[in-house]
mmCIF file of C-alpha atoms and ligand atoms in Angstrom:
data_model
loop_
_atom_site.group_PDB
_atom_site.id
_atom_site.type_symbol
_atom_site.label_atom_id
_atom_site.label_comp_id
_atom_site.label_asym_id
_atom_site.label_seq_id
_atom_site.Cartn_x
_atom_site.Cartn_y
_atom_site.Cartn_z
ATOM 1 C CA MET A 70 -23.380 -25.461 57.658
ATOM 2 C CA VAL A 71 -25.405 -22.644 56.122
ATOM 3 C CA LYS A 72 -28.270 -23.627 53.841
ATOM 4 C CA PHE A 73 -28.528 -21.834 50.529
ATOM 5 C CA ALA A 74 -31.752 -20.566 49.015
ATOM 6 C CA LYS A 75 -32.994 -22.310 45.857
ATOM 7 C CA ARG A 76 -32.235 -19.107 43.968
ATOM 8 C CA ALA A 77 -28.505 -19.565 44.558
ATOM 9 C CA GLY A 78 -28.603 -22.764 42.522
ATOM 10 C CA LEU A 79 -30.664 -21.333 39.667
ATOM 11 C CA VAL A 80 -27.963 -19.575 37.725
ATOM 12 C CA ALA A 81 -24.943 -20.917 35.927
ATOM 13 C CA PRO A 82 -21.713 -18.883 36.120
ATOM 14 C CA SER A 83 -21.103 -17.014 32.868
ATOM 15 C CA MET A 84 -19.254 -19.210 30.351
ATOM 16 C CA THR A 85 -17.712 -16.189 28.622
ATOM 17 C CA LEU A 86 -16.146 -15.018 31.849
ATOM 18 C CA ALA A 87 -14.783 -18.524 32.538
ATOM 19 C CA ILE A 88 -13.063 -18.620 29.130
ATOM 20 C CA THR A 89 -11.638 -15.130 29.617
ATOM 21 C CA GLU A 90 -10.246 -16.203 32.982
ATOM 22 C CA GLN A 91 -8.568 -19.243 31.404
ATOM 23 C CA ALA A 92 -7.099 -17.071 28.643
ATOM 24 C CA ASN A 93 -5.781 -14.543 31.176
ATOM 25 C CA LYS A 94 -4.182 -17.307 33.205
ATOM 26 C CA LEU A 95 -2.292 -18.579 30.154
ATOM 27 C CA LYS A 96 -1.260 -15.018 29.263
ATOM 28 C CA ALA A 97 0.107 -14.526 32.787
ATOM 29 C CA GLU A 98 2.240 -17.630 32.207
ATOM 30 C CA GLY A 99 3.752 -15.862 29.199
ATOM 31 C CA ILE A 100 1.821 -17.813 26.539
ATOM 32 C CA ASN A 101 0.786 -15.907 23.415
ATOM 33 C CA VAL A 102 -2.993 -16.350 23.538
ATOM 34 C CA VAL A 103 -5.297 -15.191 20.758
ATOM 35 C CA ASN A 104 -8.467 -14.196 22.555
ATOM 36 C CA PHE A 105 -11.551 -14.434 20.345
ATOM 37 C CA GLY A 106 -13.606 -14.826 23.501
ATOM 38 C CA ILE A 107 -13.873 -11.204 24.489
ATOM 39 C CA GLY A 108 -17.203 -9.405 24.455
ATOM 40 C CA GLU A 109 -15.883 -5.876 24.577
ATOM 41 C CA PRO A 110 -14.102 -3.413 22.298
ATOM 42 C CA ASP A 111 -10.310 -3.512 22.597
ATOM 43 C CA PHE A 112 -10.132 0.300 22.187
ATOM 44 C CA ASN A 113 -9.671 2.526 25.190
ATOM 45 C CA THR A 114 -12.567 4.861 25.967
ATOM 46 C CA PRO A 115 -12.296 7.922 23.691
ATOM 47 C CA GLN A 116 -10.363 10.821 25.220
ATOM 48 C CA TYR A 117 -13.263 13.318 25.202
ATOM 49 C CA ILE A 118 -15.178 10.983 27.523
ATOM 50 C CA ILE A 119 -12.203 10.497 29.844
ATOM 51 C CA ASP A 120 -11.752 14.296 29.950
ATOM 52 C CA ALA A 121 -15.403 14.695 30.961
ATOM 53 C CA ALA A 122 -14.918 12.209 33.812
ATOM 54 C CA LEU A 123 -11.848 14.096 35.054
ATOM 55 C CA LYS A 124 -13.819 17.314 34.954
ATOM 56 C CA ALA A 125 -16.683 15.657 36.858
ATOM 57 C CA MET A 126 -14.347 14.705 39.680
ATOM 58 C CA GLU A 127 -12.780 18.170 39.781
ATOM 59 C CA LYS A 128 -16.250 19.728 39.922
ATOM 60 C CA GLY A 129 -17.178 17.519 42.868
ATOM 61 C CA MET A 130 -19.693 15.347 41.005
ATOM 62 C CA THR A 131 -18.724 12.606 43.399
ATOM 63 C CA LYS A 132 -21.881 12.267 45.461
ATOM 64 C CA TYR A 133 -25.051 10.193 45.293
ATOM 65 C CA THR A 134 -27.305 11.162 42.405
ATOM 66 C CA ALA A 135 -31.016 10.510 41.885
ATOM 67 C CA VAL A 136 -31.499 6.731 41.713
ATOM 68 C CA ALA A 137 -32.691 6.952 38.096
ATOM 69 C CA GLY A 138 -29.674 9.040 37.101
ATOM 70 C CA THR A 139 -28.782 12.728 36.891
ATOM 71 C CA ILE A 140 -31.290 14.917 35.108
ATOM 72 C CA ASP A 141 -28.494 15.976 32.747
ATOM 73 C CA LEU A 142 -27.780 12.406 31.631
ATOM 74 C CA ARG A 143 -31.459 11.513 31.359
ATOM 75 C CA ARG A 144 -31.975 14.584 29.157
ATOM 76 C CA ALA A 145 -29.004 13.572 27.002
ATOM 77 C CA ILE A 146 -30.541 10.083 26.644
ATOM 78 C CA CYS A 147 -33.911 11.583 25.653
ATOM 79 C CA ASP A 148 -32.166 13.781 23.047
ATOM 80 C CA LYS A 149 -30.314 10.761 21.699
ATOM 81 C CA LEU A 150 -33.480 8.661 21.482
ATOM 82 C CA LYS A 151 -35.248 11.490 19.662
ATOM 83 C CA SER A 152 -32.529 12.372 17.186
ATOM 84 C CA GLU A 153 -31.203 8.881 16.467
ATOM 85 C CA ASN A 154 -34.233 6.632 17.010
ATOM 86 C CA ASN A 155 -37.155 8.991 16.428
ATOM 87 C CA LEU A 156 -38.578 8.103 19.860
ATOM 88 C CA SER A 157 -39.923 10.753 22.241
ATOM 89 C CA TYR A 158 -39.376 10.265 25.957
ATOM 90 C CA THR A 159 -39.288 12.536 28.982
ATOM 91 C CA PRO A 160 -36.524 12.182 31.612
ATOM 92 C CA GLU A 161 -39.140 10.666 33.957
ATOM 93 C CA GLN A 162 -39.286 7.630 31.660
ATOM 94 C CA ILE A 163 -35.537 6.973 31.781
ATOM 95 C CA VAL A 164 -33.721 4.854 34.366
ATOM 96 C CA VAL A 165 -29.920 4.796 34.296
ATOM 97 C CA SER A 166 -28.385 1.642 35.754
ATOM 98 C CA ASN A 167 -25.116 -0.192 36.341
ATOM 99 C CA GLY A 168 -24.908 -1.452 32.789
ATOM 100 C CA ALA A 169 -27.624 -2.595 30.410
ATOM 101 C CA LYS A 170 -27.590 -5.871 32.307
ATOM 102 C CA GLN A 171 -29.134 -4.196 35.334
ATOM 103 C CA SER A 172 -31.598 -2.345 33.082
ATOM 104 C CA LEU A 173 -32.744 -5.712 31.707
ATOM 105 C CA TYR A 174 -33.007 -7.098 35.208
ATOM 106 C CA ASN A 175 -35.026 -4.104 36.435
ATOM 107 C CA ALA A 176 -37.464 -4.466 33.545
ATOM 108 C CA LEU A 177 -37.909 -8.198 34.190
ATOM 109 C CA GLN A 178 -38.287 -7.562 37.921
ATOM 110 C CA ILE A 179 -41.268 -5.275 37.450
ATOM 111 C CA LEU A 180 -42.920 -7.466 34.806
ATOM 112 C CA VAL A 181 -42.458 -11.106 35.722
ATOM 113 C CA ASP A 182 -44.315 -12.986 38.445
ATOM 114 C CA GLU A 183 -43.574 -16.549 39.556
ATOM 115 C CA GLY A 184 -44.405 -18.887 36.651
ATOM 116 C CA ASP A 185 -44.853 -16.158 34.029
ATOM 117 C CA GLU A 186 -43.425 -16.975 30.618
ATOM 118 C CA VAL A 187 -40.814 -14.908 28.826
ATOM 119 C CA ILE A 188 -40.104 -15.664 25.176
ATOM 120 C CA LEU A 189 -36.443 -15.825 24.164
ATOM 121 C CA VAL A 190 -35.162 -16.160 20.635
ATOM 122 C CA ALA A 191 -32.199 -18.545 20.389
ATOM 123 C CA PRO A 192 -29.338 -17.968 19.859
ATOM 124 C CA TYR A 193 -29.617 -15.423 22.662
ATOM 125 C CA TRP A 194 -27.235 -13.562 24.925
ATOM 126 C CA LEU A 195 -26.396 -16.018 27.667
ATOM 127 C CA SER A 196 -27.588 -13.865 30.580
ATOM 128 C CA TYR A 197 -31.230 -13.699 29.442
ATOM 129 C CA PRO A 198 -32.315 -17.136 30.732
ATOM 130 C CA ASP A 199 -30.640 -16.575 34.090
ATOM 131 C CA LEU A 200 -32.126 -13.107 34.522
ATOM 132 C CA VAL A 201 -35.587 -14.514 33.757
ATOM 133 C CA LYS A 202 -35.106 -17.402 36.198
ATOM 134 C CA LEU A 203 -33.953 -15.042 38.954
ATOM 135 C CA CYS A 204 -37.304 -13.270 38.586
ATOM 136 C CA GLY A 205 -39.204 -16.563 38.945
ATOM 137 C CA GLY A 206 -40.051 -16.620 35.253
ATOM 138 C CA VAL A 207 -40.094 -19.532 32.819
ATOM 139 C CA CYS A 208 -38.182 -19.217 29.537
ATOM 140 C CA VAL A 209 -39.975 -20.227 26.345
ATOM 141 C CA VAL A 210 -37.260 -20.564 23.746
ATOM 142 C CA ILE A 211 -37.878 -20.247 20.010
ATOM 143 C CA HIS A 212 -34.971 -21.658 18.027
ATOM 144 C CA THR A 213 -33.868 -20.021 14.799
ATOM 145 C CA ASP A 214 -31.339 -21.435 12.374
ATOM 146 C CA GLU A 215 -28.691 -20.226 10.026
ATOM 147 C CA SER A 216 -30.683 -21.021 6.881
ATOM 148 C CA LYS A 217 -32.772 -17.917 7.659
ATOM 149 C CA GLY A 218 -29.857 -15.905 9.042
ATOM 150 C CA PHE A 219 -31.103 -16.708 12.563
ATOM 151 C CA ARG A 220 -34.201 -14.602 11.968
ATOM 152 C CA ILE A 221 -37.477 -15.278 13.674
ATOM 153 C CA GLU A 222 -40.737 -15.416 11.720
ATOM 154 C CA PRO A 223 -43.821 -13.648 13.131
ATOM 155 C CA GLU A 224 -45.739 -16.937 12.903
ATOM 156 C CA GLU A 225 -43.249 -18.681 15.184
ATOM 157 C CA ILE A 226 -43.807 -16.023 17.824
ATOM 158 C CA ARG A 227 -47.594 -16.311 17.482
ATOM 159 C CA LYS A 228 -47.323 -20.043 18.180
ATOM 160 C CA ALA A 229 -45.165 -19.529 21.282
ATOM 161 C CA ILE A 230 -47.601 -17.105 22.948
ATOM 162 C CA THR A 231 -49.749 -18.531 25.750
ATOM 163 C CA PRO A 232 -52.002 -16.875 28.344
ATOM 164 C CA ARG A 233 -48.956 -16.826 30.662
ATOM 165 C CA THR A 234 -46.686 -14.918 28.257
ATOM 166 C CA LYS A 235 -45.608 -11.746 29.986
ATOM 167 C CA ALA A 236 -42.730 -10.536 27.856
ATOM 168 C CA ILE A 237 -40.388 -11.224 24.953
ATOM 169 C CA ILE A 238 -36.734 -10.220 24.786
ATOM 170 C CA LEU A 239 -35.604 -9.099 21.344
ATOM 171 C CA ASN A 240 -32.001 -8.302 20.532
ATOM 172 C CA SER A 241 -30.962 -6.639 17.281
ATOM 173 C CA PRO A 242 -28.105 -6.500 16.431
ATOM 174 C CA ASN A 243 -27.808 -9.858 18.123
ATOM 175 C CA ASN A 244 -25.178 -11.361 20.356
ATOM 176 C CA PRO A 245 -23.971 -13.988 19.391
ATOM 177 C CA THR A 246 -25.281 -14.197 15.792
ATOM 178 C CA GLY A 247 -24.709 -10.588 14.704
ATOM 179 C CA THR A 248 -28.105 -10.667 12.975
ATOM 180 C CA VAL A 249 -29.555 -7.216 12.263
ATOM 181 C CA TYR A 250 -33.308 -7.103 11.651
ATOM 182 C CA SER A 251 -34.478 -4.777 8.880
ATOM 183 C CA ARG A 252 -37.299 -2.256 9.420
ATOM 184 C CA GLU A 253 -39.677 -4.453 7.448
ATOM 185 C CA GLU A 254 -38.858 -7.544 9.500
ATOM 186 C CA LEU A 255 -39.325 -5.652 12.762
ATOM 187 C CA GLU A 256 -42.589 -4.172 11.565
ATOM 188 C CA ALA A 257 -43.904 -7.655 10.773
ATOM 189 C CA ILE A 258 -42.856 -8.864 14.236
ATOM 190 C CA ALA A 259 -44.463 -5.807 15.855
ATOM 191 C CA LYS A 260 -47.823 -6.686 14.298
ATOM 192 C CA VAL A 261 -47.916 -9.917 16.325
ATOM 193 C CA PHE A 262 -48.073 -7.889 19.525
ATOM 194 C CA VAL A 263 -50.563 -5.178 18.601
ATOM 195 C CA GLN A 264 -53.557 -6.990 20.085
ATOM 196 C CA THR A 265 -51.670 -8.273 23.151
ATOM 197 C CA ASP A 266 -50.494 -6.809 26.441
ATOM 198 C CA ILE A 267 -47.136 -8.595 26.199
ATOM 199 C CA ALA A 268 -44.154 -6.402 27.071
ATOM 200 C CA ILE A 269 -41.313 -6.146 24.572
ATOM 201 C CA ILE A 270 -37.862 -5.804 26.049
ATOM 202 C CA SER A 271 -35.754 -4.546 23.170
ATOM 203 C CA ASP A 272 -32.043 -4.896 23.846
ATOM 204 C CA GLU A 273 -30.373 -2.414 21.482
ATOM 205 C CA ILE A 274 -26.923 -2.333 23.044
ATOM 206 C CA TYR A 275 -25.183 -3.080 19.702
ATOM 207 C CA GLU A 276 -27.207 -0.547 17.705
ATOM 208 C CA LYS A 277 -24.193 1.430 16.491
ATOM 209 C CA LEU A 278 -22.225 -1.623 15.418
ATOM 210 C CA VAL A 279 -23.793 -2.350 12.040
ATOM 211 C CA TYR A 280 -21.959 -2.907 8.759
ATOM 212 C CA ASN A 281 -22.425 -3.772 5.139
ATOM 213 C CA GLY A 282 -25.053 -1.109 4.478
ATOM 214 C CA THR A 283 -27.449 -2.304 7.196
ATOM 215 C CA SER A 284 -29.024 0.020 9.745
ATOM 216 C CA HIS A 285 -30.634 -0.318 13.140
ATOM 217 C CA SER A 286 -34.312 0.302 13.900
ATOM 218 C CA SER A 287 -36.106 0.096 17.210
ATOM 219 C CA ILE A 288 -39.325 -1.894 17.408
ATOM 220 C CA ALA A 289 -40.706 0.868 19.663
ATOM 221 C CA GLU A 290 -41.122 3.013 16.529
ATOM 222 C CA PHE A 291 -43.965 0.968 15.054
ATOM 223 C CA PRO A 292 -47.664 1.625 15.696
ATOM 224 C CA ASN A 293 -48.882 0.580 19.159
ATOM 225 C CA MET A 294 -45.419 -0.617 20.178
ATOM 226 C CA TYR A 295 -44.203 2.366 22.191
ATOM 227 C CA GLU A 296 -46.619 1.651 25.027
ATOM 228 C CA LYS A 297 -45.386 -1.937 25.420
ATOM 229 C CA THR A 298 -41.679 -1.552 24.791
ATOM 230 C CA PHE A 299 -38.783 -1.156 27.191
ATOM 231 C CA VAL A 300 -35.851 0.064 25.104
ATOM 232 C CA ILE A 301 -32.591 -1.089 26.672
ATOM 233 C CA ASN A 302 -29.275 0.436 25.664
ATOM 234 C CA GLY A 303 -25.987 1.512 27.199
ATOM 235 C CA MET A 304 -22.505 2.860 26.814
ATOM 236 C CA SER A 305 -20.493 -0.383 27.000
ATOM 237 C CA LYS A 306 -20.174 -1.534 23.413
ATOM 238 C CA ALA A 307 -20.390 1.498 21.131
ATOM 239 C CA PHE A 308 -18.409 3.882 23.329
ATOM 240 C CA ALA A 309 -15.859 1.315 24.568
ATOM 241 C CA MET A 310 -17.013 1.903 28.140
ATOM 242 C CA THR A 311 -17.622 -1.624 29.463
ATOM 243 C CA GLY A 312 -15.896 -0.928 32.762
ATOM 244 C CA TRP A 313 -17.791 2.298 33.455
ATOM 245 C CA ARG A 314 -21.036 0.377 33.963
ATOM 246 C CA ILE A 315 -23.657 2.668 32.482
ATOM 247 C CA GLY A 316 -26.787 1.319 30.822
ATOM 248 C CA TYR A 317 -30.282 2.691 30.577
ATOM 249 C CA ALA A 318 -33.897 1.787 30.002
ATOM 250 C CA ALA A 319 -36.510 3.951 28.310
ATOM 251 C CA ALA A 320 -39.803 2.815 29.791
ATOM 252 C CA PRO A 321 -43.223 3.126 28.144
ATOM 253 C CA THR A 322 -44.538 5.230 31.040
ATOM 254 C CA ALA A 323 -43.178 7.285 33.928
ATOM 255 C CA GLU A 324 -44.963 4.838 36.241
ATOM 256 C CA ALA A 325 -42.997 1.874 34.849
ATOM 257 C CA ALA A 326 -39.738 3.836 35.193
ATOM 258 C CA LYS A 327 -40.597 4.680 38.781
ATOM 259 C CA LYS A 328 -41.143 1.026 39.588
ATOM 260 C CA MET A 329 -37.807 0.117 38.028
ATOM 261 C CA SER A 330 -35.930 2.786 39.961
ATOM 262 C CA GLY A 331 -37.798 1.652 43.087
ATOM 263 C CA ILE A 332 -36.265 -1.823 42.695
ATOM 264 C CA GLN A 333 -32.866 -0.358 41.903
ATOM 265 C CA SER A 334 -33.030 1.979 44.921
ATOM 266 C CA HIS A 335 -32.813 -1.017 47.250
ATOM 267 C CA GLU A 336 -30.226 -2.920 45.233
ATOM 268 C CA THR A 337 -27.531 -0.538 44.077
ATOM 269 C CA SER A 338 -28.921 3.036 44.275
ATOM 270 C CA ASN A 339 -27.629 5.237 41.452
ATOM 271 C CA ALA A 340 -25.013 4.216 38.922
ATOM 272 C CA ASN A 341 -21.558 5.768 39.387
ATOM 273 C CA SER A 342 -21.898 9.575 39.379
ATOM 274 C CA ILE A 343 -18.658 10.253 37.481
ATOM 275 C CA ALA A 344 -19.500 7.700 34.806
ATOM 276 C CA GLN A 345 -22.923 9.305 34.443
ATOM 277 C CA TYR A 346 -21.383 12.700 33.831
ATOM 278 C CA ALA A 347 -18.984 11.232 31.273
ATOM 279 C CA SER A 348 -21.819 9.337 29.562
ATOM 280 C CA ALA A 349 -23.794 12.537 29.032
ATOM 281 C CA ALA A 350 -20.742 14.038 27.308
ATOM 282 C CA ALA A 351 -20.319 10.829 25.270
ATOM 283 C CA LEU A 352 -23.912 10.820 24.027
ATOM 284 C CA ARG A 353 -23.801 14.480 23.032
ATOM 285 C CA ASP A 354 -21.040 13.779 20.525
ATOM 286 C CA SER A 355 -21.622 10.260 19.329
ATOM 287 C CA SER A 356 -20.108 10.925 15.889
ATOM 288 C CA ALA A 357 -16.757 10.764 17.682
ATOM 289 C CA ILE A 358 -16.963 6.961 17.865
ATOM 290 C CA GLN A 359 -17.239 6.347 14.119
ATOM 291 C CA TYR A 360 -13.536 5.393 13.862
ATOM 292 C CA MET A 361 -14.212 2.345 16.026
ATOM 293 C CA VAL A 362 -17.177 1.259 13.926
ATOM 294 C CA ASP A 363 -15.062 1.650 10.762
ATOM 295 C CA GLU A 364 -12.304 -0.444 12.300
ATOM 296 C CA PHE A 365 -14.754 -3.200 13.320
ATOM 297 C CA ALA A 366 -16.117 -3.202 9.761
ATOM 298 C CA LYS A 367 -12.579 -3.803 8.428
ATOM 299 C CA ARG A 368 -11.898 -6.557 10.947
ATOM 300 C CA ARG A 369 -15.210 -8.240 10.174
ATOM 301 C CA LYS A 370 -14.138 -8.502 6.525
ATOM 302 C CA THR A 371 -10.727 -9.860 7.487
ATOM 303 C CA MET A 372 -12.261 -12.410 9.851
ATOM 304 C CA ILE A 373 -14.762 -13.726 7.309
ATOM 305 C CA ALA A 374 -12.167 -13.829 4.527
ATOM 306 C CA GLU A 375 -9.649 -15.690 6.697
ATOM 307 C CA LEU A 376 -12.233 -18.239 7.844
ATOM 308 C CA LYS A 377 -13.425 -18.827 4.288
ATOM 309 C CA ASN A 378 -9.872 -19.162 2.945
ATOM 310 C CA ASN A 379 -9.377 -21.904 5.512
ATOM 311 C CA ASN A 380 -12.644 -23.655 4.601
ATOM 312 C CA ILE A 381 -14.159 -22.922 7.997
ATOM 313 C CA GLU A 382 -17.938 -22.607 7.852
ATOM 314 C CA CYS A 383 -19.031 -19.262 9.344
ATOM 315 C CA ILE A 384 -21.993 -16.926 9.477
ATOM 316 C CA GLU A 385 -21.517 -13.659 7.585
ATOM 317 C CA SER A 386 -23.584 -11.474 9.855
ATOM 318 C CA ASP A 387 -23.896 -7.698 9.726
ATOM 319 C CA GLY A 388 -23.800 -6.482 13.312
ATOM 320 C CA ALA A 389 -22.135 -6.480 16.746
ATOM 321 C CA PHE A 390 -18.550 -7.821 16.647
ATOM 322 C CA TYR A 391 -19.052 -11.563 16.504
ATOM 323 C CA THR A 392 -18.865 -14.325 13.919
ATOM 324 C CA MET A 393 -20.390 -17.728 14.583
ATOM 325 C CA VAL A 394 -18.422 -20.722 13.362
ATOM 326 C CA LYS A 395 -20.280 -23.958 12.734
ATOM 327 C CA VAL A 396 -18.481 -26.877 14.332
ATOM 328 C CA LYS A 397 -21.125 -29.589 14.155
ATOM 329 C CA SER A 398 -19.293 -31.474 11.379
ATOM 330 C CA LEU A 399 -16.471 -32.140 13.879
ATOM 331 C CA PHE A 400 -18.727 -33.834 16.432
ATOM 332 C CA GLY A 401 -18.205 -37.595 16.633
ATOM 333 C CA LYS A 402 -14.557 -37.302 15.490
ATOM 334 C CA THR A 403 -11.402 -37.380 17.621
ATOM 335 C CA TYR A 404 -8.341 -35.233 18.267
ATOM 336 C CA LYS A 405 -5.285 -37.407 19.051
ATOM 337 C CA GLY A 406 -7.690 -40.059 20.315
ATOM 338 C CA ILE A 407 -9.758 -37.605 22.423
ATOM 339 C CA PRO A 408 -13.450 -37.710 21.432
ATOM 340 C CA VAL A 409 -15.010 -34.446 20.269
ATOM 341 C CA THR A 410 -18.716 -34.316 21.002
ATOM 342 C CA SER A 411 -19.633 -30.689 21.602
ATOM 343 C CA ALA A 412 -18.777 -27.036 21.035
ATOM 344 C CA LEU A 413 -17.495 -26.979 24.598
ATOM 345 C CA ASP A 414 -15.060 -29.830 23.758
ATOM 346 C CA ILE A 415 -13.796 -27.812 20.801
ATOM 347 C CA ALA A 416 -13.396 -24.630 22.860
ATOM 348 C CA SER A 417 -11.467 -26.618 25.488
ATOM 349 C CA LEU A 418 -9.169 -28.125 22.847
ATOM 350 C CA LEU A 419 -8.583 -24.735 21.249
ATOM 351 C CA ILE A 420 -7.493 -23.095 24.470
ATOM 352 C CA LYS A 421 -5.373 -26.044 25.667
ATOM 353 C CA GLU A 422 -3.787 -27.108 22.382
ATOM 354 C CA ALA A 423 -3.689 -23.896 20.354
ATOM 355 C CA ALA A 424 -3.895 -21.088 22.940
ATOM 356 C CA VAL A 425 -6.984 -19.704 21.217
ATOM 357 C CA ALA A 426 -9.909 -18.596 23.356
ATOM 358 C CA VAL A 427 -13.384 -18.873 21.803
ATOM 359 C CA VAL A 428 -16.836 -19.076 23.324
ATOM 360 C CA PRO A 429 -18.749 -22.344 22.933
ATOM 361 C CA CYS A 430 -22.367 -21.453 22.214
ATOM 362 C CA GLU A 431 -24.235 -24.075 24.266
ATOM 363 C CA SER A 432 -25.147 -21.411 26.805
ATOM 364 C CA PHE A 433 -26.358 -19.143 23.979
ATOM 365 C CA GLY A 434 -28.831 -21.823 22.891
ATOM 366 C CA ALA A 435 -26.760 -22.752 19.814
ATOM 367 C CA ASP A 436 -25.088 -26.124 20.425
ATOM 368 C CA SER A 437 -23.447 -26.446 17.005
ATOM 369 C CA PHE A 438 -21.440 -23.220 17.111
ATOM 370 C CA ILE A 439 -18.525 -21.423 18.669
ATOM 371 C CA ARG A 440 -18.468 -17.613 18.776
ATOM 372 C CA LEU A 441 -15.453 -15.617 17.666
ATOM 373 C CA SER A 442 -15.206 -11.947 18.569
ATOM 374 C CA TYR A 443 -13.384 -9.660 16.134
ATOM 375 C CA ALA A 444 -12.722 -7.015 18.760
ATOM 376 C CA LEU A 445 -8.996 -7.615 18.326
ATOM 377 C CA GLY A 446 -6.270 -6.535 15.905
ATOM 378 C CA GLU A 447 -6.084 -7.839 12.324
ATOM 379 C CA ASP A 448 -2.766 -9.657 12.856
ATOM 380 C CA ASP A 449 -4.249 -11.487 15.835
ATOM 381 C CA ILE A 450 -7.314 -12.389 13.794
ATOM 382 C CA LYS A 451 -5.124 -13.898 11.061
ATOM 383 C CA GLU A 452 -2.926 -15.778 13.511
ATOM 384 C CA GLY A 453 -5.923 -17.029 15.501
ATOM 385 C CA VAL A 454 -7.751 -18.345 12.443
ATOM 386 C CA ARG A 455 -4.540 -20.038 11.279
ATOM 387 C CA ARG A 456 -4.306 -21.843 14.631
ATOM 388 C CA ILE A 457 -7.985 -22.842 14.558
ATOM 389 C CA ALA A 458 -7.641 -24.209 11.031
ATOM 390 C CA ASP A 459 -4.529 -26.154 12.076
ATOM 391 C CA LEU A 460 -6.342 -27.759 14.991
ATOM 392 C CA PHE A 461 -9.511 -28.486 12.994
ATOM 393 C CA ARG A 462 -7.401 -30.325 10.404
ATOM 394 C CA LYS A 463 -6.195 -32.643 13.162
ATOM 395 C CA ILE A 464 -9.728 -33.553 14.239
ATOM 396 C CA VAL A 465 -10.392 -36.704 12.215
HETATM 397 N N1 PLP B 575 -27.027 -7.149 26.131
HETATM 398 C C1 PLP B 575 -26.222 -7.849 25.324
HETATM 399 C C2 PLP B 575 -26.802 -8.501 24.120
HETATM 400 C C3 PLP B 575 -24.859 -7.998 25.626
HETATM 401 O O1 PLP B 575 -24.052 -8.707 24.817
HETATM 402 C C4 PLP B 575 -24.353 -7.372 26.789
HETATM 403 C C5 PLP B 575 -22.931 -7.538 27.180
HETATM 404 O O2 PLP B 575 -22.231 -8.411 26.736
HETATM 405 C C6 PLP B 575 -25.236 -6.636 27.584
HETATM 406 C C7 PLP B 575 -26.564 -6.542 27.231
HETATM 407 C C8 PLP B 575 -24.805 -5.974 28.875
HETATM 408 O O3 PLP B 575 -24.009 -4.884 28.703
HETATM 409 P P1 PLP B 575 -23.591 -3.946 29.911
HETATM 410 O O4 PLP B 575 -24.181 -4.495 31.152
HETATM 411 O O5 PLP B 575 -22.115 -3.934 29.911
HETATM 412 O O6 PLP B 575 -24.167 -2.594 29.572
#
């Protein structure tokens, strides 16, 4: 019998992927599943990006590239960061990776030593704790609640900082809450870090998906923040390119970027060369994705209206493509004699009894909620909410 390393037991398999698998299995059996579990746009990648990939292959861009990415893509990322985020970087500060997930991992790898603390703000994206643990780090979780729109107060961060704090991961717009921090809120948070050498890992992957008059700002913009911040972003969500696996980090210095690409060089080398070429084309014409944002904005309205009409308590957030539904009032009740004690119980009932896939938020640090994605058509949203409401009525 082989003996596994401790590391192999550290991480929990992704709950979202497990739910998707269950939903796909039911679909394959011919069952009409409404899948609110998905964490990706349902649109195909826009044609101009696909055309660029075809051209890349025809031109023979099918070889290894520099580990940190082609100079063309890194320049396109620098141009994007300058024009859209008012942040100045050189290509030497950019590392392109296999998705933003690897960018996050690279940043944590170069920052976190055994026993170092990383502050997470709950609800958080479920991979953060596992990525931190894989680097030997210890998660210090600050819980936020819906009464403040899941926003963190600067004072709460101040209290969580210890001499072992190495980094904080911030995520706006947030998965799963959809919370979008305003400039003023981010500026107040930034002030907490001015006198510290704590790194800020700013996950901005949902930056384009903001609605209701809100807008995205990067914390790296505020005084003294640039030199501590790793801006993480990628193509998956805004450009409907989840399968292409392109993410990137903008590091505070060329030295930090070099260390990140050093780690990556021994793990995966460069990200896919064709996808890199296509991503450069995508970034140079990002106005072309507005139709998707407009569609998400419409679906968000439909989702919230449908939930409210059915007296289902939900969070009206302004970003990403998720709505959190509060299910705590159902805990302690029963469905046809089966006890309901957790969000996971409710997600299991929904998939088994109503063919509706949702994500229970225990692994996002939010035990009282399930997460519904509105990256699906309006008719499906209506039908799915109808089924949820039906099932909830039977939990007594
Ligand atoms: N960050 C957040 C908050 C996410 O929700 C996701 C994907 O779900 C990622 C990062 C990773 O994106 P990718 O690795 O596809 O670029």
